[in-house]
C-alpha positions as MATLAB code, in Angstrom:
seq = 'MMDKSTENPDEEDRVSLKSNGNAAGNGGTKETLGMLKSFRRSIRRAAEKSPLSSGGKWAKVTAGNESGSQPPPSPSLSAGSPVTSPLKNTGGFFYNKEEDDSDGVAQKGKGLKRSKTDPNMEVTGHLLFFSLPVMQINNLIETEVLEEAHLNLLALRQEFQKEREQCGEDSPLELAKKEKDLNLLYGNLRDKVNKIVRDSNSLPSRNKGLLVPVARIIQEEDRRAEEPGGLQGSWLEAWREAVGEGVQSKVQSVHLEPREQNASWLAVHLALLGKSIVEDLEKVKKELRWSYPPSFQVFSTYVRSYHRVVGQHLKKLEPQVTELKDLYALLDWIINCYKSERIMGSPSLQPNMKDESADLQLQDGLLKQLKDKYCHKVKEDMKSSLERIIELENEDVWKDRRTPEKEEDFLNSPFHMDIWTKVKGNAINSRRIDAQLEQEVISSCLQALKEFPKRFEAEFSRHCSALRPKPLWTEYHITYINSFSALQQHMDGYQDTCPREVEGFRKEAKWLIIRLIQVLEDQYKDEVKLYLRRMMTRKWLTNDEDFKQLYSRTELLSEHCALMRPPHVQELASRLHYHVVREYVGQLMMNNYSCKNRKHEKAASKIRVQWGRLRNLFENMNSTHEWLYAVGDDLSNIIIQKNKADIKSHLQPLVEHYPDFSRKHLVAVLYFRGLLRGREHQLILQRLMELKKKLGSGDKNRVLFSDMQVTVNTDCLSNLPFSCLSSLLPDN';
ca = [
      49.678   33.662 -129.559;
      47.148   36.451 -129.149;
      44.242   36.486 -131.605;
      44.180   39.646 -133.698;
      40.436   39.876 -133.291;
      40.774   40.466 -129.568;
      40.086   44.014 -128.454;
      43.283   45.692 -127.209;
      44.393   49.317 -127.137;
      45.316   50.470 -130.631;
      46.713   53.590 -132.140;
      43.473   53.918 -134.069;
      41.741   54.698 -130.773;
      44.524   57.054 -129.691;
      45.189   59.019 -132.848;
      45.097   62.790 -132.450;
      43.031   64.234 -135.198;
      44.259   67.801 -134.899;
      43.886   70.658 -137.323;
      45.961   70.685 -140.469;
      49.354   72.038 -139.378;
      50.017   73.848 -142.664;
      46.962   76.016 -142.299;
      48.818   78.586 -140.229;
      51.987   78.681 -142.393;
      53.002   81.213 -145.084;
      50.015   82.210 -147.061;
      47.692   80.298 -144.701;
      45.726   83.312 -143.655;
      45.010   84.400 -147.218;
      43.975   80.888 -148.267;
      41.658   80.534 -145.275;
      40.052   83.968 -145.766;
      39.565   83.155 -149.431;
      37.915   79.882 -148.537;
      35.674   81.667 -146.024;
      34.557   84.261 -148.609;
      33.832   81.510 -151.099;
      31.818   79.608 -148.509;
      29.813   82.719 -147.616;
      28.925   83.255 -151.262;
      27.812   79.614 -151.542;
      25.569   79.738 -148.498;
      24.022   83.050 -149.695;
      23.025   81.357 -152.947;
      21.754   78.306 -151.041;
      19.882   80.508 -148.574;
      17.774   82.039 -151.326;
      16.424   78.534 -152.108;
      16.368   77.170 -148.532;
      12.977   76.603 -146.869;
      14.639   77.831 -143.667;
      16.040   81.052 -145.283;
      14.133   83.088 -142.743;
      16.935   82.162 -140.403;
      17.079   81.180 -136.781;
      18.150   82.675 -133.561;
      21.819   81.909 -134.016;
      22.397   82.567 -137.748;
      25.574   84.506 -137.064;
      29.284   84.403 -137.881;
      31.822   86.149 -135.702;
      35.344   86.476 -137.021;
      37.882   88.948 -135.671;
      36.326   92.433 -135.625;
      33.410   91.397 -137.923;
      31.277   90.527 -134.941;
      28.433   92.628 -136.195;
      27.987   91.072 -139.646;
      24.996   88.755 -140.305;
      25.571   86.239 -143.080;
      22.594   84.294 -144.399;
      21.849   80.887 -142.816;
      23.234   77.635 -144.131;
      20.936   75.479 -146.235;
      18.932   72.667 -144.679;
      20.692   69.310 -145.206;
      19.074   65.986 -145.777;
      20.501   62.591 -144.892;
      23.373   61.608 -147.133;
      23.684   64.983 -148.863;
      27.121   66.609 -149.069;
      27.668   69.182 -146.392;
      29.864   72.262 -146.682;
      30.927   74.011 -143.511;
      33.646   76.484 -142.592;
      34.696   73.798 -140.098;
      34.808   70.950 -142.593;
      38.201   70.825 -144.222;
      40.562   71.917 -141.512;
      41.433   68.708 -139.669;
      39.832   66.528 -137.013;
      39.268   66.902 -133.290;
      37.565   63.825 -131.869;
      40.398   61.569 -130.702;
      43.034   63.035 -128.417;
      46.066   60.823 -127.918;
      46.722   62.161 -124.440;
      43.142   61.745 -123.179;
      41.953   58.323 -124.431;
      43.263   55.704 -121.992;
      41.440   52.789 -123.556;
      42.064   49.360 -122.026;
      40.251   47.564 -124.823;
      41.628   44.957 -127.183;
      43.290   45.847 -130.510;
      40.868   45.382 -133.340;
      41.877   44.083 -136.694;
      40.738   45.617 -139.954;
      40.291   49.297 -140.469;
      40.428   51.711 -137.592;
      38.425   54.881 -137.314;
      39.200   57.417 -140.042;
      40.348   60.877 -139.143;
      37.589   63.424 -139.081;
      38.097   66.274 -141.501;
      36.460   68.841 -139.254;
      37.601   70.953 -136.379;
      35.489   73.459 -134.486;
      38.606   75.408 -133.408;
      39.720   77.052 -136.637;
      42.785   79.160 -136.233;
      42.759   82.030 -138.695;
      45.840   84.139 -138.065;
      45.052   84.703 -134.425;
      41.283   85.112 -134.971;
      38.837   82.414 -133.615;
      35.837   81.665 -135.784;
      32.447   80.823 -134.205;
      29.734   79.639 -136.552;
      26.439   77.734 -136.286;
      23.387   76.944 -138.323;
      19.929   77.975 -137.103;
      18.337   75.770 -134.424;
      15.748   74.310 -136.796;
      18.367   73.387 -139.359;
      20.571   71.718 -136.750;
      17.557   69.812 -135.512;
      16.794   68.810 -139.101;
      20.349   67.515 -139.492;
      19.863   65.436 -136.359;
      16.554   64.047 -137.557;
      17.963   63.216 -140.981;
      20.972   61.570 -139.301;
      23.636   63.917 -140.719;
      25.223   63.525 -137.322;
      28.734   64.839 -137.836;
      27.514   68.120 -139.344;
      24.855   68.459 -136.656;
      27.406   67.865 -133.942;
      29.847   70.385 -135.453;
      27.193   73.047 -135.400;
      26.208   72.094 -131.872;
      29.797   72.512 -130.771;
      29.930   75.909 -132.466;
      26.715   76.909 -130.723;
      28.136   75.678 -127.460;
      31.296   77.730 -127.909;
      29.275   80.820 -128.781;
      27.134   80.253 -125.704;
      30.198   79.871 -123.533;
      31.751   83.092 -124.911;
      28.579   85.109 -124.395;
      28.245   83.644 -120.910;
      31.752   84.747 -120.050;
      31.071   88.223 -121.386;
      27.844   88.573 -119.397;
      29.343   87.359 -116.174;
      26.830   86.987 -113.360;
      24.199   89.075 -115.161;
      22.777   86.553 -117.622;
      20.198   88.163 -119.908;
      16.994   86.401 -120.864;
      18.293   85.847 -124.385;
      21.226   83.814 -123.051;
      18.823   81.645 -120.993;
      16.805   80.954 -124.122;
      19.961   80.018 -125.960;
      20.897   77.609 -123.188;
      17.452   76.052 -123.354;
      17.741   75.624 -127.121;
      21.186   74.136 -126.717;
      19.921   71.602 -124.159;
      16.999   70.721 -126.400;
      19.254   70.090 -129.392;
      21.690   68.039 -127.324;
      18.790   66.019 -125.956;
      17.588   65.317 -129.483;
      21.093   64.345 -130.532;
      21.445   61.908 -127.642;
      18.037   60.428 -128.392;
      19.030   59.961 -132.013;
      22.370   58.416 -131.052;
      20.605   56.044 -128.636;
      18.078   55.059 -131.291;
      20.830   54.303 -133.793;
      22.672   52.220 -131.192;
      19.472   50.410 -130.192;
      18.733   49.492 -133.799;
      22.335   48.879 -134.833;
      22.107   45.096 -134.644;
      18.607   44.871 -136.030;
      19.442   46.993 -139.062;
      23.202   46.561 -139.403;
      23.430   47.465 -143.086;
      21.684   50.820 -142.533;
      23.220   51.779 -139.215;
      26.709   50.435 -139.673;
      27.932   53.613 -141.345;
      26.389   55.789 -138.658;
      28.162   54.084 -135.774;
      31.548   55.632 -136.585;
      30.329   59.246 -136.117;
      28.250   58.058 -133.155;
      31.392   56.751 -131.455;
      33.209   60.050 -132.193;
      30.370   62.103 -130.786;
      30.272   59.997 -127.597;
      33.998   60.317 -127.053;
      34.096   64.045 -127.777;
      31.124   64.804 -125.515;
      32.584   62.806 -122.622;
      35.859   64.696 -123.176;
      33.986   68.018 -122.892;
      31.814   66.836 -119.982;
      33.104   69.566 -117.628;
      32.377   72.404 -120.081;
      29.105   74.377 -119.846;
      26.312   73.845 -122.322;
      26.394   70.036 -122.524;
      24.127   67.323 -121.085;
      24.427   65.830 -117.651;
      25.590   62.223 -117.410;
      28.101   60.153 -119.304;
      27.471   59.638 -123.003;
      29.317   56.324 -122.831;
      27.019   55.174 -120.063;
      24.027   56.277 -122.131;
      25.473   54.223 -124.993;
      25.631   51.153 -122.741;
      22.012   51.716 -121.736;
      21.055   51.998 -125.415;
      22.847   48.718 -126.117;
      20.829   47.145 -123.281;
      17.605   48.559 -124.691;
      18.465   47.136 -128.103;
      19.142   43.755 -126.525;
      15.856   43.977 -124.644;
      14.004   44.726 -127.858;
      15.709   41.757 -129.485;
      14.720   39.433 -126.646;
      11.128   40.665 -126.628;
      10.857   40.071 -130.359;
      11.502   36.326 -129.968;
       8.305   34.422 -130.776;
       6.325   33.274 -127.721;
       3.206   31.206 -128.280;
       0.331   31.145 -125.756;
       0.363   28.103 -123.484;
      -3.104   27.151 -124.602;
      -2.021   26.808 -128.231;
       1.146   24.793 -127.810;
       2.017   22.393 -124.976;
       5.713   22.918 -125.772;
       5.414   26.698 -125.805;
       8.276   27.305 -123.380;
      10.717   24.802 -124.864;
      10.137   26.305 -128.310;
      10.573   29.847 -127.006;
      13.803   29.057 -125.159;
      15.239   27.343 -128.236;
      14.425   30.385 -130.376;
      15.792   32.716 -127.710;
      19.102   30.854 -127.590;
      19.368   30.931 -131.361;
      18.625   34.669 -131.444;
      21.283   35.393 -128.794;
      23.975   33.530 -130.721;
      23.073   35.170 -134.033;
      23.054   38.621 -132.449;
      26.423   38.187 -130.770;
      27.884   36.781 -133.986;
      26.917   40.034 -135.737;
      28.473   42.038 -132.926;
      31.678   40.062 -133.195;
      31.925   40.138 -136.988;
      30.496   43.580 -137.833;
      29.436   46.028 -135.163;
      32.491   46.091 -132.959;
      34.675   47.312 -135.825;
      32.669   50.542 -135.929;
      33.815   51.458 -132.428;
      37.179   52.123 -130.830;
      38.430   49.307 -128.572;
      37.797   51.299 -125.404;
      34.060   50.759 -125.877;
      34.525   47.000 -125.269;
      31.583   46.389 -127.534;
      31.414   42.601 -127.401;
      31.684   42.550 -123.595;
      28.968   45.180 -123.314;
      26.563   43.169 -125.456;
      27.333   39.947 -123.548;
      26.724   41.598 -120.173;
      23.535   43.171 -121.504;
      22.262   39.774 -122.572;
      23.066   38.328 -119.147;
      21.000   41.052 -117.490;
      18.143   41.365 -119.989;
      17.595   37.613 -120.364;
      17.549   37.292 -116.561;
      14.824   39.963 -116.412;
      12.922   38.266 -119.221;
      12.928   34.923 -117.405;
      11.682   36.619 -114.243;
       8.666   37.892 -116.199;
       8.074   34.416 -117.648;
       8.204   32.683 -114.259;
       4.523   33.211 -113.230;
       3.402   31.525 -116.463;
       5.582   28.461 -115.850;
       3.418   26.084 -113.809;
       3.780   22.659 -115.426;
       6.496   20.264 -114.293;
       7.933   19.822 -117.790;
       8.108   23.599 -118.286;
       9.789   24.168 -114.930;
      12.352   21.534 -115.825;
      12.899   23.071 -119.263;
      13.462   26.510 -117.715;
      15.862   25.278 -115.016;
      17.801   23.187 -117.518;
      18.061   26.156 -119.895;
      19.287   28.484 -117.132;
      21.813   26.132 -115.542;
      22.976   24.037 -118.475;
      21.946   25.309 -121.890;
      22.739   29.021 -121.522;
      26.431   28.526 -120.790;
      26.807   25.494 -123.053;
      28.048   25.333 -126.657;
      24.493   25.928 -127.786;
      24.533   29.558 -126.617;
      27.265   31.426 -124.735;
      29.813   28.682 -125.266;
      29.158   28.536 -129.003;
      32.325   27.998 -131.056;
      31.214   30.853 -133.314;
      31.662   33.290 -130.406;
      35.211   32.235 -129.625;
      37.767   33.418 -128.696;
      35.928   36.571 -127.613;
      33.968   34.707 -124.943;
      37.145   33.285 -123.429;
      37.462   36.002 -120.810;
      33.733   36.646 -120.416;
      31.426   35.219 -117.786;
      28.827   32.858 -119.257;
      26.445   33.064 -116.287;
      23.023   34.644 -116.410;
      22.410   37.649 -114.181;
      19.313   36.392 -112.404;
      17.345   38.478 -109.960;
      17.865   37.617 -106.299;
      16.054   34.467 -105.241;
      14.745   33.558 -108.707;
      16.734   30.339 -109.037;
      15.771   29.158 -105.542;
      12.173   30.102 -106.249;
      12.191   28.008 -109.424;
      13.805   25.048 -107.651;
      11.301   25.182 -104.787;
       8.474   25.465 -107.270;
       9.869   22.497 -109.203;
      10.141   20.327 -106.070;
       6.604   21.252 -105.017;
       5.340   20.318 -108.460;
       7.282   17.036 -108.350;
       5.530   16.194 -105.085;
       2.112   17.079 -106.491;
       2.810   15.126 -109.661;
       3.960   12.130 -107.606;
       0.761   12.178 -105.556;
      -1.331   12.306 -108.724;
       0.614    9.400 -110.195;
       0.106    7.323 -107.045;
      -3.625    7.998 -107.094;
      -3.711    6.955 -110.713;
      -1.903    3.720 -109.842;
      -4.643    2.860 -107.335;
      -7.301    3.633 -109.951;
      -5.588    1.397 -112.509;
      -5.291   -1.434 -109.978;
      -9.020   -1.215 -109.429;
      -9.816   -1.045 -113.142;
      -7.444   -3.828 -114.182;
      -7.666   -6.218 -111.208;
     -10.170   -5.612 -108.419;
     -13.151   -4.585 -110.512;
     -13.168   -7.731 -112.643;
     -11.771   -9.997 -109.900;
      -8.807  -10.937 -112.029;
      -6.104  -13.278 -110.816;
      -2.868  -11.397 -110.124;
       0.052  -11.807 -112.491;
       3.135  -13.861 -111.715;
       6.763  -12.880 -111.983;
       9.405  -15.573 -111.444;
       6.663  -17.831 -109.988;
       5.706  -15.206 -107.400;
       2.482  -13.195 -107.368;
       3.226   -9.641 -108.413;
       1.654   -6.330 -109.297;
       3.832   -4.163 -111.551;
       2.971   -0.913 -109.784;
       6.143   -1.058 -107.685;
       8.198   -0.854 -110.887;
       6.065    2.029 -112.142;
       6.689    3.959 -108.927;
      10.395    3.190 -108.889;
      10.712    4.254 -112.529;
       8.910    7.508 -111.719;
      11.141    8.335 -108.756;
      14.294    7.314 -110.602;
      13.319    9.406 -113.638;
      12.769   12.486 -111.468;
      16.103   11.908 -109.738;
      18.031   11.500 -113.001;
      16.441   14.568 -114.582;
      17.126   16.770 -111.569;
      20.707   15.476 -111.364;
      21.306   17.001 -114.810;
      20.506   20.360 -113.269;
      22.474   20.007 -110.037;
      23.115   17.561 -107.190;
      21.345   19.659 -104.568;
      18.154   19.709 -106.622;
      18.394   15.923 -107.052;
      18.397   15.454 -103.283;
      15.443   17.813 -102.843;
      13.494   16.060 -105.610;
      14.088   12.595 -104.109;
      12.979   13.967 -100.750;
       9.784   15.344 -102.334;
       9.036   11.993 -104.001;
       9.536   10.059 -100.774;
       7.356   12.494  -98.836;
       4.532   11.873 -101.304;
       5.221    8.135 -101.256;
       4.992    7.965  -97.459;
       1.215    8.411  -97.637;
       0.753    5.793 -100.357;
       0.627    2.537  -98.273;
      -2.333    3.710  -96.169;
      -4.168    5.113  -99.198;
      -3.652    1.862 -101.076;
      -4.787   -0.251  -98.115;
      -7.955    1.813  -97.655;
      -8.959    1.518 -101.312;
      -8.063   -2.177 -101.430;
     -10.246   -2.902  -98.401;
     -13.101   -0.835  -99.813;
     -13.111   -2.619 -103.155;
     -12.195   -6.170 -102.112;
     -13.544   -6.815  -98.609;
     -16.465   -8.778 -100.118;
     -13.992  -11.397 -101.364;
     -13.129  -12.575  -97.836;
     -12.205  -15.380  -97.273;
     -12.040  -16.687 -100.829;
      -8.704  -17.832 -102.267;
      -8.561  -14.701 -104.453;
      -8.593  -12.604 -101.285;
      -5.516  -14.499 -100.098;
      -3.787  -14.137 -103.468;
      -4.338  -10.392 -103.475;
      -2.760  -10.108 -100.024;
       0.262  -12.128 -101.072;
       0.560  -10.014 -104.229;
       0.708   -6.760 -102.284;
       3.033   -8.190  -99.638;
       5.430   -8.986 -102.481;
       4.921   -5.683 -104.292;
       5.316   -3.406 -101.286;
       8.331   -5.402 -100.161;
       9.912   -4.818 -103.599;
       8.989   -1.127 -103.505;
      10.601   -0.778 -100.094;
      13.809   -2.359 -101.414;
      13.812    0.066 -104.358;
      13.485    3.072 -102.046;
      16.210    1.765  -99.733;
      18.588    2.673 -102.545;
      18.133    6.338 -101.552;
      19.118    5.723  -97.926;
      22.359    7.690  -98.211;
      20.702   10.605 -100.031;
      17.583   11.048  -97.888;
      17.846    8.832  -94.784;
      15.026   10.502  -92.863;
      12.532   10.300  -95.727;
      13.501    6.713  -96.569;
      12.980    5.699  -92.950;
       9.576    7.402  -92.921;
       8.405    5.479  -95.976;
       9.986    2.234  -94.746;
       7.934    2.349  -91.551;
       4.684    2.880  -93.439;
       5.439    0.094  -95.924;
       6.554   -2.251  -93.153;
       3.373   -1.754  -91.151;
       1.236   -2.344  -94.218;
       3.103   -5.589  -94.924;
       2.645   -6.646  -91.281;
      -1.087   -5.940  -91.473;
      -1.425   -7.871  -94.733;
       0.443  -10.834  -93.248;
      -1.695  -10.600  -90.111;
      -4.830  -10.861  -92.221;
      -3.554  -14.094  -93.777;
      -2.530  -15.413  -90.380;
      -5.867  -14.628  -88.779;
      -7.716  -16.100  -91.733;
      -5.855  -19.404  -91.454;
      -6.311  -19.539  -87.670;
     -10.043  -19.004  -88.049;
     -10.249  -21.743  -90.663;
      -8.432  -24.402  -88.593;
      -9.594  -23.379  -85.122;
     -12.477  -25.848  -84.925;
     -10.461  -28.744  -86.301;
      -7.576  -28.201  -83.898;
      -9.957  -28.182  -80.926;
     -11.146  -31.673  -81.880;
      -7.672  -33.152  -81.712;
      -6.864  -35.600  -78.866;
     -10.516  -36.516  -78.336;
     -12.432  -39.783  -78.548;
     -13.729  -38.805  -81.996;
     -10.232  -37.885  -83.179;
      -8.988  -41.341  -82.196;
     -11.602  -43.065  -84.347;
     -12.196  -40.487  -87.113;
      -9.704  -38.688  -89.386;
     -12.110  -36.109  -90.862;
     -11.030  -33.209  -88.630;
      -7.383  -33.825  -89.322;
      -8.046  -34.082  -93.046;
      -9.660  -30.640  -92.927;
      -6.732  -29.275  -90.911;
      -4.263  -30.789  -93.334;
      -6.201  -29.525  -96.391;
      -6.235  -25.941  -95.073;
      -2.548  -26.134  -94.192;
      -1.705  -27.596  -97.579;
      -3.526  -24.711  -99.282;
      -1.560  -22.331  -97.072;
       1.638  -24.019  -98.221;
       0.655  -23.538 -101.858;
      -0.031  -19.866 -101.230;
       3.227  -19.410  -99.366;
       5.032  -20.746 -102.420;
       3.768  -17.619 -104.216;
       5.200  -15.255 -101.592;
       8.714  -13.860 -101.783;
      11.248  -14.186  -98.982;
      11.631  -13.100  -96.273;
       7.941  -12.663  -95.514;
       7.046  -16.204  -96.482;
       9.329  -17.464  -93.719;
       7.747  -15.063  -91.252;
       4.220  -16.231  -92.030;
       5.095  -19.932  -92.211;
       7.023  -19.821  -88.933;
       4.272  -18.052  -87.040;
       1.595  -20.433  -88.291;
       3.863  -23.401  -87.689;
       4.187  -22.351  -84.066;
       0.422  -21.812  -83.827;
      -0.432  -25.269  -85.149;
       2.112  -26.965  -82.876;
       0.912  -25.100  -79.830;
      -2.763  -25.788  -80.537;
      -2.276  -29.424  -81.610;
      -0.092  -30.362  -78.626;
      -2.126  -28.071  -76.410;
      -5.095  -30.392  -76.752;
      -3.099  -32.917  -74.699;
      -3.094  -30.369  -71.875;
      -6.886  -29.991  -71.870;
      -7.623  -33.399  -70.230;
     -10.362  -33.967  -72.791;
      -9.645  -37.677  -73.127;
      -7.750  -40.425  -71.332;
      -6.756  -43.555  -73.218;
      -7.787  -46.871  -71.683;
      -7.421  -50.476  -72.651;
      -4.167  -49.920  -74.452;
      -5.639  -47.284  -76.760;
      -2.623  -45.140  -75.916;
      -0.594  -47.112  -78.442;
      -3.021  -46.268  -81.241;
      -3.104  -42.639  -80.148;
       0.699  -42.380  -80.088;
       0.968  -43.887  -83.560;
      -1.662  -41.514  -84.871;
       0.121  -38.506  -83.369;
       3.376  -39.624  -85.007;
       1.816  -40.021  -88.448;
      -0.150  -36.769  -88.342;
       2.788  -34.897  -86.961;
       5.004  -36.156  -89.739;
       2.568  -34.952  -92.385;
       2.237  -31.482  -90.811;
       5.994  -31.270  -90.412;
       6.527  -31.883  -94.115;
       4.131  -29.073  -95.005;
       5.889  -26.554  -92.797;
       9.277  -27.668  -94.051;
       8.074  -26.949  -97.572;
       6.964  -23.498  -96.400;
      10.525  -22.845  -95.159;
       9.519  -22.388  -91.548;
      12.447  -21.222  -89.447;
      11.171  -23.077  -86.340;
      13.012  -26.337  -86.904;
      13.161  -26.794  -83.135;
       9.420  -27.574  -83.161;
       9.788  -30.650  -85.344;
      10.823  -32.975  -82.470;
       7.910  -32.370  -80.101;
       5.531  -34.791  -81.817;
       7.960  -37.683  -81.743;
       9.079  -36.884  -78.184;
       5.499  -37.005  -76.907;
       4.663  -40.081  -78.953;
       7.605  -41.909  -77.410;
       6.211  -41.223  -73.947;
       2.599  -42.059  -74.743;
       3.305  -45.302  -76.640;
       5.245  -47.061  -73.842;
       3.542  -50.244  -72.771;
       5.431  -50.435  -69.491;
       4.805  -47.396  -67.297;
       8.266  -47.626  -65.829;
       9.830  -47.177  -69.249;
       8.363  -43.696  -69.517;
      11.056  -42.336  -67.183;
      13.784  -43.264  -69.689;
      12.055  -41.272  -72.479;
      11.692  -37.991  -70.622;
      15.180  -36.586  -71.237;
      14.841  -35.727  -75.005;
      11.631  -33.847  -74.292;
      13.203  -31.849  -71.442;
      16.322  -31.121  -73.530;
      14.342  -29.930  -76.538;
      11.781  -27.955  -74.544;
      13.157  -26.607  -71.258;
       9.772  -25.069  -70.357;
       8.108  -28.531  -70.175;
       7.027  -28.673  -66.552;
       5.437  -31.015  -64.026;
       1.902  -29.902  -64.833;
       2.470  -30.573  -68.529;
       3.748  -34.081  -67.752;
       0.713  -34.745  -65.554;
      -1.534  -33.821  -68.493;
       0.406  -36.088  -70.891;
       0.216  -38.997  -68.405;
      -3.504  -38.380  -68.024;
      -3.933  -38.716  -71.817;
      -1.749  -41.844  -71.662;
      -4.153  -43.265  -69.085;
      -1.815  -43.001  -66.110;
      -3.695  -40.949  -63.551;
      -2.140  -41.916  -60.225;
      -0.109  -44.423  -58.399;
       3.457  -45.045  -57.351;
       4.807  -45.158  -60.899;
       3.051  -41.924  -61.679;
       4.899  -40.232  -58.871;
       8.223  -41.758  -59.810;
       7.855  -40.413  -63.346;
       7.152  -36.942  -61.967;
      10.111  -37.232  -59.617;
      12.355  -38.208  -62.558;
      11.230  -35.116  -64.452;
      12.237  -32.851  -61.591;
      15.626  -34.519  -61.400;
      16.204  -33.993  -65.140;
      15.162  -30.361  -65.039;
      17.503  -29.733  -62.141;
      20.307  -31.537  -63.943;
      19.846  -29.944  -67.383;
      19.120  -26.453  -66.139;
      16.923  -23.820  -67.800;
      18.242  -24.466  -71.321;
      17.470  -22.157  -74.240;
      15.035  -19.595  -72.913;
      14.113  -18.531  -76.477;
      12.422  -21.865  -77.056;
       9.095  -21.212  -75.402;
       6.343  -23.687  -76.239;
       4.703  -25.429  -73.285;
       4.630  -22.388  -71.028;
       2.479  -20.758  -73.708;
      -0.158  -23.524  -73.421;
      -3.209  -23.520  -71.219;
      -3.297  -26.546  -68.845;
      -6.527  -27.811  -67.307;
      -6.075  -28.610  -63.606;
      -6.800  -32.229  -62.744;
      -9.666  -32.440  -60.230;
      -8.158  -35.567  -58.717;
      -6.197  -34.019  -55.851;
      -4.478  -37.280  -55.040;
      -2.760  -37.322  -58.404;
      -0.827  -34.244  -57.436;
       0.357  -35.474  -54.072;
       4.005  -36.479  -53.792;
       4.766  -40.162  -53.374;
       6.051  -39.696  -49.792;
       2.643  -38.400  -48.778;
       0.830  -41.230  -50.487;
       3.032  -43.879  -48.823;
       2.050  -42.637  -45.379;
      -1.567  -43.344  -46.192;
      -0.966  -47.025  -47.006;
      -2.297  -49.641  -44.529;
       1.195  -50.801  -43.546;
       1.944  -47.284  -42.235;
];
């Protein structure tokens, strides 16, 4: 069912307010002439008291053959005073049913009343032309007696047209002056009409009554647009411009505090602006639009004016909006608030807004400019936040050499949560504006974040390098391995949104984590280097001090690894596990010592015990190199054999577990065992070659012995094959 308040064409906007039809009937001429004589007597009496009784250029009445008579001028009229005119009581002329093709919506309530005036008075075949002096008409305009002023202007215009027709192409100077006066008066009338329209919503109680004659004047002037003597341009279009100017004045009057005085200056202003828009449109809907015919489409005109004027206003505000919070407030207001129930979608403006656009009319590029500016500010703000995080880490941890905090038994610095919260907050806020902005904001955050790992590493090294190699130095490294690993996982959540930026940050974070792990690895290697070199020596066989130091350092490493989150703890433990195995077993390849007098049994037992203790430590560290666990026992089983011949039967497990175990490695092991040469020595080597040929290359990923340095035995005979040695025996 159609709402009655909707503007539709209505007979009120189409009514023909013609002259009274009875005026030309029987006795009409006598009544009209009597009225005219009475009016002339009244204006003579008024003229004697009028301040403008000296008359004006056009104080003249022409009726029939009385064209030469000069009646006194009409009295000057003030606003609100009753006006008597020979054109006043003879019917209306403003709305012509055949000419008003309004497509507006029917308005409820009262329509426009019929005007009681008509400039075309028919007096028994005679046409009456009458006008007040120019100054008096101007005074009527100034005092807002608009209908009377307009009637006189129309009379002047008709007189001008008649004289123009009579003069033909030869227009005397007097006629040019009259045209100039006519244009001046019309200009003043339009200015007055525009002023009334501009102020109509600011002063509704005062201007409401003036809008009805204003609407009639606009319609009548547009109807007579082709006739000489009027103003150029559409009066209806001028009315629309006046509405826009009134809206602009309303918008400019909304309170705007200086930024320096109120941090929330923009949010406050936008809230007040929205409130002012709703209140203004409510007045238009409830009051102003009923003063106009539906064809004016008053409500639509005001709505469109607000779209345009507010867009211009925001463009002027844009240079002042530099803070991130203000840019967000402005974008949110433009995209969300303006069309929401708080402003254009307000229930109080329904159903009139149903068919209206609720979108702001922004200048080209303004929205993109604001979004780009917002993203740039997000990036700057992110960089500042990251710098502040480094400063806080120094103030709270590095400066006072504080022990890092723990979270779930792992060392942790909370900055990764702070960063994630910051990025997530920016993403959520921008998502409220639109999805495209969210993607651009996340991209900006990740671009700023890409530089953070190197900046953090540089400041960490600058402030904490003096701690090396104290335990606190190690704890700090583990803390930041954990924290940057967590931060990387947080940012991986944006892989689908910004894959390129996520990958860029991931690389930087990964390399920082690798460098931090490398520092711990190098530190441990430096600490145990000397002790590992003393393995498999004469001192090692009789003294456990070097191994105790090796074990103590490795045990401390295990304790530290327990504070590191997966998967990096496995990476570090596995790499150091491999290093210890390679260096410990590698001492067998150095030919530093050869066991004699059955000392090989003691050495093998010692290797087994020490190896078992080291194995337990690396198992606790979750080393992924389980394949290294067997090498100690495999070698011990070879070294401990009392009977040399039994060694051949213990070679297979070693070859199976470590396919890169070669002849030169076996020679070194036999040297440590005390077996330097001889027939059995060669048979053992021959058995190795048979096993390697039988078992093949095995798992090529298990590289251990080929990564060890082997000292060449200076005894050349030990390397000769048995067939060669047998030829040198006395029997041969």
